[in-house]
PDB file of C-alpha atoms in Angstrom:
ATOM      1  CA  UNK D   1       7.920  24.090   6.879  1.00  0.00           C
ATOM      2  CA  UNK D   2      10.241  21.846   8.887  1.00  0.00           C
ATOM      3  CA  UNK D   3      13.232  20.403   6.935  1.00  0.00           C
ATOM      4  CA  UNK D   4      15.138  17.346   8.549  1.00  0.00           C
ATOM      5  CA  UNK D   5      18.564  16.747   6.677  1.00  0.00           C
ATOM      6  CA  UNK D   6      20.588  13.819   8.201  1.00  0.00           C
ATOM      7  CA  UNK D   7      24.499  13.620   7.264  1.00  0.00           C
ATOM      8  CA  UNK D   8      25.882  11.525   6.124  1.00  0.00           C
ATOM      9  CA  UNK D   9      24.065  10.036   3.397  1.00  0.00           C
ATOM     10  CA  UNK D  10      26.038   6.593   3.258  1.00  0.00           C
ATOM     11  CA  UNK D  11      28.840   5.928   5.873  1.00  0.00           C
ATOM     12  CA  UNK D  12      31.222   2.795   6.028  1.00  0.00           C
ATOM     13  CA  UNK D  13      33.198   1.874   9.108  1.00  0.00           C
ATOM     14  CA  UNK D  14      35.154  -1.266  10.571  1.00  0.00           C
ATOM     15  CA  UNK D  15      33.611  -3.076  12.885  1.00  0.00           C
ATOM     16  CA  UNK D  16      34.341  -2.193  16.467  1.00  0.00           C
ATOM     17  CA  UNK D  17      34.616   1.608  15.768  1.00  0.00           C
ATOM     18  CA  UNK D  18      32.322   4.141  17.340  1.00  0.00           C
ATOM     19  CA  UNK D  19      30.282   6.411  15.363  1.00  0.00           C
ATOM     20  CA  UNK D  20      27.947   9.161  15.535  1.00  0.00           C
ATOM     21  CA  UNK D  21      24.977   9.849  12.772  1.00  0.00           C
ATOM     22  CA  UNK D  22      23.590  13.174  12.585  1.00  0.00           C
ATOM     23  CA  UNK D  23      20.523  14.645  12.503  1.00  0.00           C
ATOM     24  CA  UNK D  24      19.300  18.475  11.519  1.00  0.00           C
ATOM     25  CA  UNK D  25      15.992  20.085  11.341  1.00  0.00           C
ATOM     26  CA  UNK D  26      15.262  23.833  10.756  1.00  0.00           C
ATOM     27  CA  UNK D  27      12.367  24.395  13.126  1.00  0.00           C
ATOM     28  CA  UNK D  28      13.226  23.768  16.695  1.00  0.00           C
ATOM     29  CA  UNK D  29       9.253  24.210  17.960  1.00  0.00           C
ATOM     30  CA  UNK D  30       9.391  19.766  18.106  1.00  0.00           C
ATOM     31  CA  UNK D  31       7.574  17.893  20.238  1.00  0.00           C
ATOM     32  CA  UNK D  32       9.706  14.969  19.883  1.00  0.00           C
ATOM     33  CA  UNK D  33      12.417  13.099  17.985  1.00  0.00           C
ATOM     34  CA  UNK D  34      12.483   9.429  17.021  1.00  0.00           C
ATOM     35  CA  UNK D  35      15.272   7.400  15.776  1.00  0.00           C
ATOM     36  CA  UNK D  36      14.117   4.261  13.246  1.00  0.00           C
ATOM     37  CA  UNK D  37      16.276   1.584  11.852  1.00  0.00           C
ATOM     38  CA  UNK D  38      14.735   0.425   8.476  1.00  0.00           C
ATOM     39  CA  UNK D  39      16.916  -3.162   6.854  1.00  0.00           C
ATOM     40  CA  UNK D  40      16.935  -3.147   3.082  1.00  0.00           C
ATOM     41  CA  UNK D  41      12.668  -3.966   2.000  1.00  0.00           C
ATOM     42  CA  UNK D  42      11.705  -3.951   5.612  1.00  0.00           C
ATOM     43  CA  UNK D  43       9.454  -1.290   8.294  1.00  0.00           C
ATOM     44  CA  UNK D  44      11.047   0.984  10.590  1.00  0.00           C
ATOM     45  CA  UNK D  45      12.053  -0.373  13.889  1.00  0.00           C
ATOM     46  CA  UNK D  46      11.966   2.108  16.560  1.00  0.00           C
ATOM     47  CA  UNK D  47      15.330   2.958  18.085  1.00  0.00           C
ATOM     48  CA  UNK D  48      14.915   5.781  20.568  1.00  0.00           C
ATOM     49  CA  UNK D  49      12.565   8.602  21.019  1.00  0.00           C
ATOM     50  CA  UNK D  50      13.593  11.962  22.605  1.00  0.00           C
ATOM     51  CA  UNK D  51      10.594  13.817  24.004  1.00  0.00           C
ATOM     52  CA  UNK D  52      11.332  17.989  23.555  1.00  0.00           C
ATOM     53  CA  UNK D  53      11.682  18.170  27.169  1.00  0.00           C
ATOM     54  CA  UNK D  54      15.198  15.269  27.455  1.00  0.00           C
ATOM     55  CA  UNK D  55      18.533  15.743  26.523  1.00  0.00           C
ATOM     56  CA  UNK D  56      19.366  11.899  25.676  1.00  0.00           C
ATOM     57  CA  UNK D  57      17.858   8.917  25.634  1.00  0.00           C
ATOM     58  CA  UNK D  58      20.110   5.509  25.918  1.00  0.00           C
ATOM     59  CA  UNK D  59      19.354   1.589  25.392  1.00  0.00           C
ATOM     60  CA  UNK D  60      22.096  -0.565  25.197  1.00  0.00           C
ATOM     61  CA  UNK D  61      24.919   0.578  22.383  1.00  0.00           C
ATOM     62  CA  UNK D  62      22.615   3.212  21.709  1.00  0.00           C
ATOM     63  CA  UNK D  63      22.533   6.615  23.139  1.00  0.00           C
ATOM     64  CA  UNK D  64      20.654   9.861  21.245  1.00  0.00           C
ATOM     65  CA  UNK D  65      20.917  12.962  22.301  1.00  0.00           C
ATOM     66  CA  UNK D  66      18.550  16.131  21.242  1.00  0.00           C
ATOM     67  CA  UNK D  67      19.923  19.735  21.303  1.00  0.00           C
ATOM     68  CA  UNK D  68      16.408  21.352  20.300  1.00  0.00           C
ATOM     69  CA  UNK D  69      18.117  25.152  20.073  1.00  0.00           C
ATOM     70  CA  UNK D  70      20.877  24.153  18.029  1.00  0.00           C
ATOM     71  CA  UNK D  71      18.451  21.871  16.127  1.00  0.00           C
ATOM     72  CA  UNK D  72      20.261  18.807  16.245  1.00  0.00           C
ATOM     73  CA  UNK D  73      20.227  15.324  17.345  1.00  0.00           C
ATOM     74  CA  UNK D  74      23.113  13.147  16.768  1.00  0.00           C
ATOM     75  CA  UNK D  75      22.734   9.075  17.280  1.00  0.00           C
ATOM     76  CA  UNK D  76      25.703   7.747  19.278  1.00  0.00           C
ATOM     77  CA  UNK D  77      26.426   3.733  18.326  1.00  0.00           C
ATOM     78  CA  UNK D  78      28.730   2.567  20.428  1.00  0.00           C
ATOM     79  CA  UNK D  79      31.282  -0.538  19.741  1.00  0.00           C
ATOM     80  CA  UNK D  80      29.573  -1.135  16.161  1.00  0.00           C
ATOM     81  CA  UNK D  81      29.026  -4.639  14.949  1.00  0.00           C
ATOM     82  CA  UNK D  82      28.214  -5.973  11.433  1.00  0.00           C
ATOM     83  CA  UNK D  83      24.655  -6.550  12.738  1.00  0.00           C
ATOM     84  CA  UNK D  84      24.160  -2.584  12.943  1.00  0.00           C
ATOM     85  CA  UNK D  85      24.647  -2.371   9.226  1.00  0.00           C
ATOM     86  CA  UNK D  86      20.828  -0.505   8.606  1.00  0.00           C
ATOM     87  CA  UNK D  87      19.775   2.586   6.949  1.00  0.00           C
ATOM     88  CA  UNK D  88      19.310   4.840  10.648  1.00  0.00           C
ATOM     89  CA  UNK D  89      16.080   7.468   9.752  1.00  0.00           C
ATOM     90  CA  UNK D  90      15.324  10.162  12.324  1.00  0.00           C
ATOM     91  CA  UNK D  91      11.664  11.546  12.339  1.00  0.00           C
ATOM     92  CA  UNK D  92      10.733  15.185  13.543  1.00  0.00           C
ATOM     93  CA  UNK D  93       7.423  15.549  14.923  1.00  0.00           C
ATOM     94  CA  UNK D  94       5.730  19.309  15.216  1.00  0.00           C
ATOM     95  CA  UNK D  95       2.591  17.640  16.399  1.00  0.00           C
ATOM     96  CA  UNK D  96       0.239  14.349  16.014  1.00  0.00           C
ATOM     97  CA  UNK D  97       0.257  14.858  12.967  1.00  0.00           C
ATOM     98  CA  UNK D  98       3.180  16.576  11.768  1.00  0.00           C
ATOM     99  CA  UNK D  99       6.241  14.501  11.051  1.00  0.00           C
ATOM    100  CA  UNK D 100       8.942  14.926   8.935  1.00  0.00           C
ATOM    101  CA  UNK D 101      11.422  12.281   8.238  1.00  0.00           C
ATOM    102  CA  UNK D 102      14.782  12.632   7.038  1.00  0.00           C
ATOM    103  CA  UNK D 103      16.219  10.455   4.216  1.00  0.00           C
ATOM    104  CA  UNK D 104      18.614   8.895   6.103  1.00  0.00           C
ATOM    105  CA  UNK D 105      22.151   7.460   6.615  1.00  0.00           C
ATOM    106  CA  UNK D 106      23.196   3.915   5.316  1.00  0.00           C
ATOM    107  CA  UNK D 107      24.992   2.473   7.914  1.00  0.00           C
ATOM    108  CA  UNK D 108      27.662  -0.701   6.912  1.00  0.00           C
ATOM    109  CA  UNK D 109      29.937  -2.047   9.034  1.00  0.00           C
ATOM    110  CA  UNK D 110      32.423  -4.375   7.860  1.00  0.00           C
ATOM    111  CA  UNK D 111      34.128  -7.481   9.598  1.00  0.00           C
TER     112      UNK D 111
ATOM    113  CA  UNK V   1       3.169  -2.559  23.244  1.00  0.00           C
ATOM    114  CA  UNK V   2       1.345  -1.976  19.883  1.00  0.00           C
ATOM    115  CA  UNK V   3       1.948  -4.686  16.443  1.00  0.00           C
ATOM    116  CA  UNK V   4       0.936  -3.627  13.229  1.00  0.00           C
ATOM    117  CA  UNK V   5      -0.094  -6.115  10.611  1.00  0.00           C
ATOM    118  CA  UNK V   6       0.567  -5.448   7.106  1.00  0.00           C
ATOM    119  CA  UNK V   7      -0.442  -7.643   3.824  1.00  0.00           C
ATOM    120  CA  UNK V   8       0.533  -8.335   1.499  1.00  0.00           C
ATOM    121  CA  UNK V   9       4.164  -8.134   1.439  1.00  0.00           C
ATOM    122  CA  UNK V  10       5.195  -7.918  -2.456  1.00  0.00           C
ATOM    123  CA  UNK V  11       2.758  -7.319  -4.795  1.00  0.00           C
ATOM    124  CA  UNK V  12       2.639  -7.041  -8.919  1.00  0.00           C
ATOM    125  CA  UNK V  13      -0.079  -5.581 -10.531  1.00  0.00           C
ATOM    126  CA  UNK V  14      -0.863  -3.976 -13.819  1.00  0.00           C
ATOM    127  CA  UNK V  15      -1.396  -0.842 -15.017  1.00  0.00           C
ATOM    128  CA  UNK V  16      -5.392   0.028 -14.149  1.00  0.00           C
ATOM    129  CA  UNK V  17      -6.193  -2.827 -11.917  1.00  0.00           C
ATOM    130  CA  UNK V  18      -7.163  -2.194  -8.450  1.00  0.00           C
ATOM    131  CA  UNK V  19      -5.383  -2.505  -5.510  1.00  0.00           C
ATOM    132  CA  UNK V  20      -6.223  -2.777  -2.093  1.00  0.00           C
ATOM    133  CA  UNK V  21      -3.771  -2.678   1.290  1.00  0.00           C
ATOM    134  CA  UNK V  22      -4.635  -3.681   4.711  1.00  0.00           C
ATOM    135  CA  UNK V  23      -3.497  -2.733   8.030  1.00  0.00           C
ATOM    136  CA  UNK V  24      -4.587  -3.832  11.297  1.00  0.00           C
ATOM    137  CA  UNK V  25      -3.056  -2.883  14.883  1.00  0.00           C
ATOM    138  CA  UNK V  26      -3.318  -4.691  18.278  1.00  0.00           C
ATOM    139  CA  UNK V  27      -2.570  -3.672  21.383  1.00  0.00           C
ATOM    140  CA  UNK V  28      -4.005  -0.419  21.511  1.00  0.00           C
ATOM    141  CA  UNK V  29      -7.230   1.393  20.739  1.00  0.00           C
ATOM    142  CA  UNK V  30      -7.792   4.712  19.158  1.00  0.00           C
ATOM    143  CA  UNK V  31      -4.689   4.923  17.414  1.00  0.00           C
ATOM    144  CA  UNK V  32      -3.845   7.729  15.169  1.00  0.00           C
ATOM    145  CA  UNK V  33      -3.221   5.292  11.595  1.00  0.00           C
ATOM    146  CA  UNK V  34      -1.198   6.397   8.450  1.00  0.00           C
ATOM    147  CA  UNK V  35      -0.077   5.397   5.409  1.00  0.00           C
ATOM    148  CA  UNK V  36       3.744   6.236   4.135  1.00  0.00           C
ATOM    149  CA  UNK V  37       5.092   5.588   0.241  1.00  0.00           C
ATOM    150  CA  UNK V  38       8.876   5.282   0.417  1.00  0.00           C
ATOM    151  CA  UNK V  39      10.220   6.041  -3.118  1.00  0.00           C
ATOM    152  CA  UNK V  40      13.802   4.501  -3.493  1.00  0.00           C
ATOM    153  CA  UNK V  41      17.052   7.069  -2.490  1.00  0.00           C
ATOM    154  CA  UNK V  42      13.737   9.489  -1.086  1.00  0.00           C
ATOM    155  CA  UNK V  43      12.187  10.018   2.178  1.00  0.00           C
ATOM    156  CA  UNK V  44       8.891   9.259   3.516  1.00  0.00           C
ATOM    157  CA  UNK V  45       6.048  10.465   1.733  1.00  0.00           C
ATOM    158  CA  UNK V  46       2.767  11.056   4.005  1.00  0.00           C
ATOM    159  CA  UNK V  47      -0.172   9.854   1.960  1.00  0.00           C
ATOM    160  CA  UNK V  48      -3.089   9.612   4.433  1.00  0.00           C
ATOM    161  CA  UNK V  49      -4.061   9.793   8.503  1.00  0.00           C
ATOM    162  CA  UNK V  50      -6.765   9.074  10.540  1.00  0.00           C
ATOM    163  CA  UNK V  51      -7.657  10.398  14.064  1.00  0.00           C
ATOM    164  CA  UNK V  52     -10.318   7.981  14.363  1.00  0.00           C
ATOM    165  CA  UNK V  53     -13.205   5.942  12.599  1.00  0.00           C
ATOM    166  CA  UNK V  54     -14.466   7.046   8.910  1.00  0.00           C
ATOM    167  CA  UNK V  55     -12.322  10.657   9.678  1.00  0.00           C
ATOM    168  CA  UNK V  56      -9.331  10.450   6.853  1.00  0.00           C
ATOM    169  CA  UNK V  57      -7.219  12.721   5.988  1.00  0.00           C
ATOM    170  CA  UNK V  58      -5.864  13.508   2.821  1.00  0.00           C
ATOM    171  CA  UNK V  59      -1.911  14.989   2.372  1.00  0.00           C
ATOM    172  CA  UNK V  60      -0.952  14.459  -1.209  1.00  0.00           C
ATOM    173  CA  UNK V  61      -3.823  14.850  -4.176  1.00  0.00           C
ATOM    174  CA  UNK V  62      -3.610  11.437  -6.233  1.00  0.00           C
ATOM    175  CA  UNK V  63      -5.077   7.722  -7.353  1.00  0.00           C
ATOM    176  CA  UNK V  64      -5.208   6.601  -4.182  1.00  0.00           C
ATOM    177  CA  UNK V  65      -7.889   6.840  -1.481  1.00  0.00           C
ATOM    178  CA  UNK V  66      -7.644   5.541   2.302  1.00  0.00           C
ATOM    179  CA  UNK V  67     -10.396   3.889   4.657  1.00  0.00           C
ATOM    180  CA  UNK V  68     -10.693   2.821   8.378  1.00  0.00           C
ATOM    181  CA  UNK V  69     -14.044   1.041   8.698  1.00  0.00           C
ATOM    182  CA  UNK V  70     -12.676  -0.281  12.516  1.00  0.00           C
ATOM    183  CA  UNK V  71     -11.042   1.663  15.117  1.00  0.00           C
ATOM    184  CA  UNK V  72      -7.773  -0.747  14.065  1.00  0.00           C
ATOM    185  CA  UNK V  73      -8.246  -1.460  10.612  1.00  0.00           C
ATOM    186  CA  UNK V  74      -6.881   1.044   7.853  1.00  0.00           C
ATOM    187  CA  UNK V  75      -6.923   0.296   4.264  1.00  0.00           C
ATOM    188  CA  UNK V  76      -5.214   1.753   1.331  1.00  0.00           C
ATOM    189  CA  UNK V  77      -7.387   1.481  -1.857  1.00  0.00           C
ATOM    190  CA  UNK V  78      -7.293   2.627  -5.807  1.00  0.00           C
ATOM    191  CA  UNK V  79      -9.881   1.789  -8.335  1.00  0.00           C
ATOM    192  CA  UNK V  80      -7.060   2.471 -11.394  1.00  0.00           C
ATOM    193  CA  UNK V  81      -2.964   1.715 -10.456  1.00  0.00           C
ATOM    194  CA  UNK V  82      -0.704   4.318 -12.296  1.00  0.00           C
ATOM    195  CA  UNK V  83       2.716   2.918 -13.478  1.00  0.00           C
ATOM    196  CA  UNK V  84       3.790   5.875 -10.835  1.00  0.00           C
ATOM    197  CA  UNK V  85       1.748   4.309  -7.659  1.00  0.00           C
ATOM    198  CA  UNK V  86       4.908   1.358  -7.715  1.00  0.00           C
ATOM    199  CA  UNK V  87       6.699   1.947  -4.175  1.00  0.00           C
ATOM    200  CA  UNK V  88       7.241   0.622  -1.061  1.00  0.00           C
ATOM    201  CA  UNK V  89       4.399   1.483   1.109  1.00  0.00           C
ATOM    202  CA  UNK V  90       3.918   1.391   5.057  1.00  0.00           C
ATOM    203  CA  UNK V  91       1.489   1.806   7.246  1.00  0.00           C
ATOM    204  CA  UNK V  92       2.026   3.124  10.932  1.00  0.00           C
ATOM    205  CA  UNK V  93       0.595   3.869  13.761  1.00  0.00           C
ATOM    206  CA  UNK V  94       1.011   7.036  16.503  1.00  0.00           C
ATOM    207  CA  UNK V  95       0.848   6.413  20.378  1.00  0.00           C
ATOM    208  CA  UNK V  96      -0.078   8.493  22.821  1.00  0.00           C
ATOM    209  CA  UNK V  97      -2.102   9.531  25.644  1.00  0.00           C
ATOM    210  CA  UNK V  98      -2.564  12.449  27.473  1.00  0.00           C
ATOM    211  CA  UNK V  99      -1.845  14.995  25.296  1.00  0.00           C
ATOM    212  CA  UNK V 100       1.654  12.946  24.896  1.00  0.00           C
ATOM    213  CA  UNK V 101       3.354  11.617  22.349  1.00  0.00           C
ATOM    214  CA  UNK V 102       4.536   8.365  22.364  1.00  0.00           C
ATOM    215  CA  UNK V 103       6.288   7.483  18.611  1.00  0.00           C
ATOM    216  CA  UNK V 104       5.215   5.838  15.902  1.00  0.00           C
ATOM    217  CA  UNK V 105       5.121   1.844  15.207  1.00  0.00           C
ATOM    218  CA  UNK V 106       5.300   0.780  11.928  1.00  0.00           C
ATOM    219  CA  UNK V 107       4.223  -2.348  10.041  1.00  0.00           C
ATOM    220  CA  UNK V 108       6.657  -4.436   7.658  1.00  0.00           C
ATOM    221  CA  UNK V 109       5.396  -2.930   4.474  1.00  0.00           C
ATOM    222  CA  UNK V 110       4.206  -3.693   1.163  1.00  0.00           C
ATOM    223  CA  UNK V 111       6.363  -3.638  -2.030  1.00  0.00           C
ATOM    224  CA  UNK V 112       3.847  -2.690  -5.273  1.00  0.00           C
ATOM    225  CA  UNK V 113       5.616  -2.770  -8.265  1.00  0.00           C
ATOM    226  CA  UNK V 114       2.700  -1.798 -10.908  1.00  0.00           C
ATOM    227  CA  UNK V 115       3.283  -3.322 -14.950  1.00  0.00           C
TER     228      UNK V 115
END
């Protein structure tokens, strides 16, 4: 059963600082990863998705990168801005129907 | 690019009434449909799928049941809420074409708090 564990759980920065969230799952047979921002009572936006066969995928501040072996992805936000401040989910799928989400990492950023 | 529709946004309801969720998706046909419950501090909880009209899928043994009468319509139903059904729950739909993947799209969700 795949396990996705995403570290850390809660993470406060100032803005303008880079920062990496991470991203673990136990069973490196993935088709693809997907990275979701979800604001407090709202849907998941979609971020970036990593097919199994990429290394990293990049739009704008954003840049994920998938190490499928290792099983890890980590989510690269570059220049962070008070705006980013999200909970940042990452979502495993085995298969069309087989996708595990992790619980995610709160993201604030403060002016 | 696909939108998913999702209503109602908040809804209160008491213990043993009914409830029913919609979910409708444009731009795209065929679309693999599900329905999440997001219990607060916890993950995503897969509650139903469907690969396609009247075929649903069943992950987690409970009060509620799932529909999709139209190739873009999905609906969350249950003829008695539990106090435990309360949650925050999305729909979502899967991409893809040939034989790839394409991520999922999710709707804005629907807070139930059952009283």
């Amino acid at each position: 059963k795949q396990e996705v564990t995403q570290i850390p759980a809660a993470l406060s920065v100032p803005e303008g600082e880079n920062l990496v969230l991470n991203c673990s799952f136990t069973d490196s047979a993935i088709y693809n990863l997907q990275w979701f921002r979800q604001d407090p009572g709202k849907g998941l936006t979609s971020l970036l998705l990593i097919q199994s066969s990429q290394r990293e995928q990049t739009s704008g501040r954003l840049n994920a990168s998938l190490d499928k072996s290792s099983g890890r992805s980590t989510l690269y936000i570059a220049a962070s801005q008070p705006g980013d401040s999200a909970t940042y989910l990452c979502a495993v799928s085995g298969g069309y129907q087989k996708v595990t989400f992790g619980i995610g990492t709160k993201l604030q950023v403060i002016p | 690019s696909q939108t998913i529709h999702q209503w109602p946004a908040t809804l209160v309801q008491p213990v043993g009434s009914p409830l029913s969720l919609e979910c409708t998706v444009e731009g795209t046909s065929n679309p693999n449909l599900y329905w999440y419950r997001q219990a607060a501090g916890r993950g995503l909880q897969l509650l139903f799928y469907s690969v396609g009209i009247g075929q649903i899928s069943s992950e987690v043994p409970q009060n509620l049941s799932a529909s999709r009468p139209q190739d873009r319509q999905f609906i969350l139903s249950s003829k008695k809420l539990l106090l435990s059904d309360s949650g925050f729950y999305l729909c979502a739909s899967l991409q893809f074409a040939g034989g790839s993947n394409y991520g999922y799209t999710f709707g804005s969700g629907t807070r139930l708090t059952v009283v």
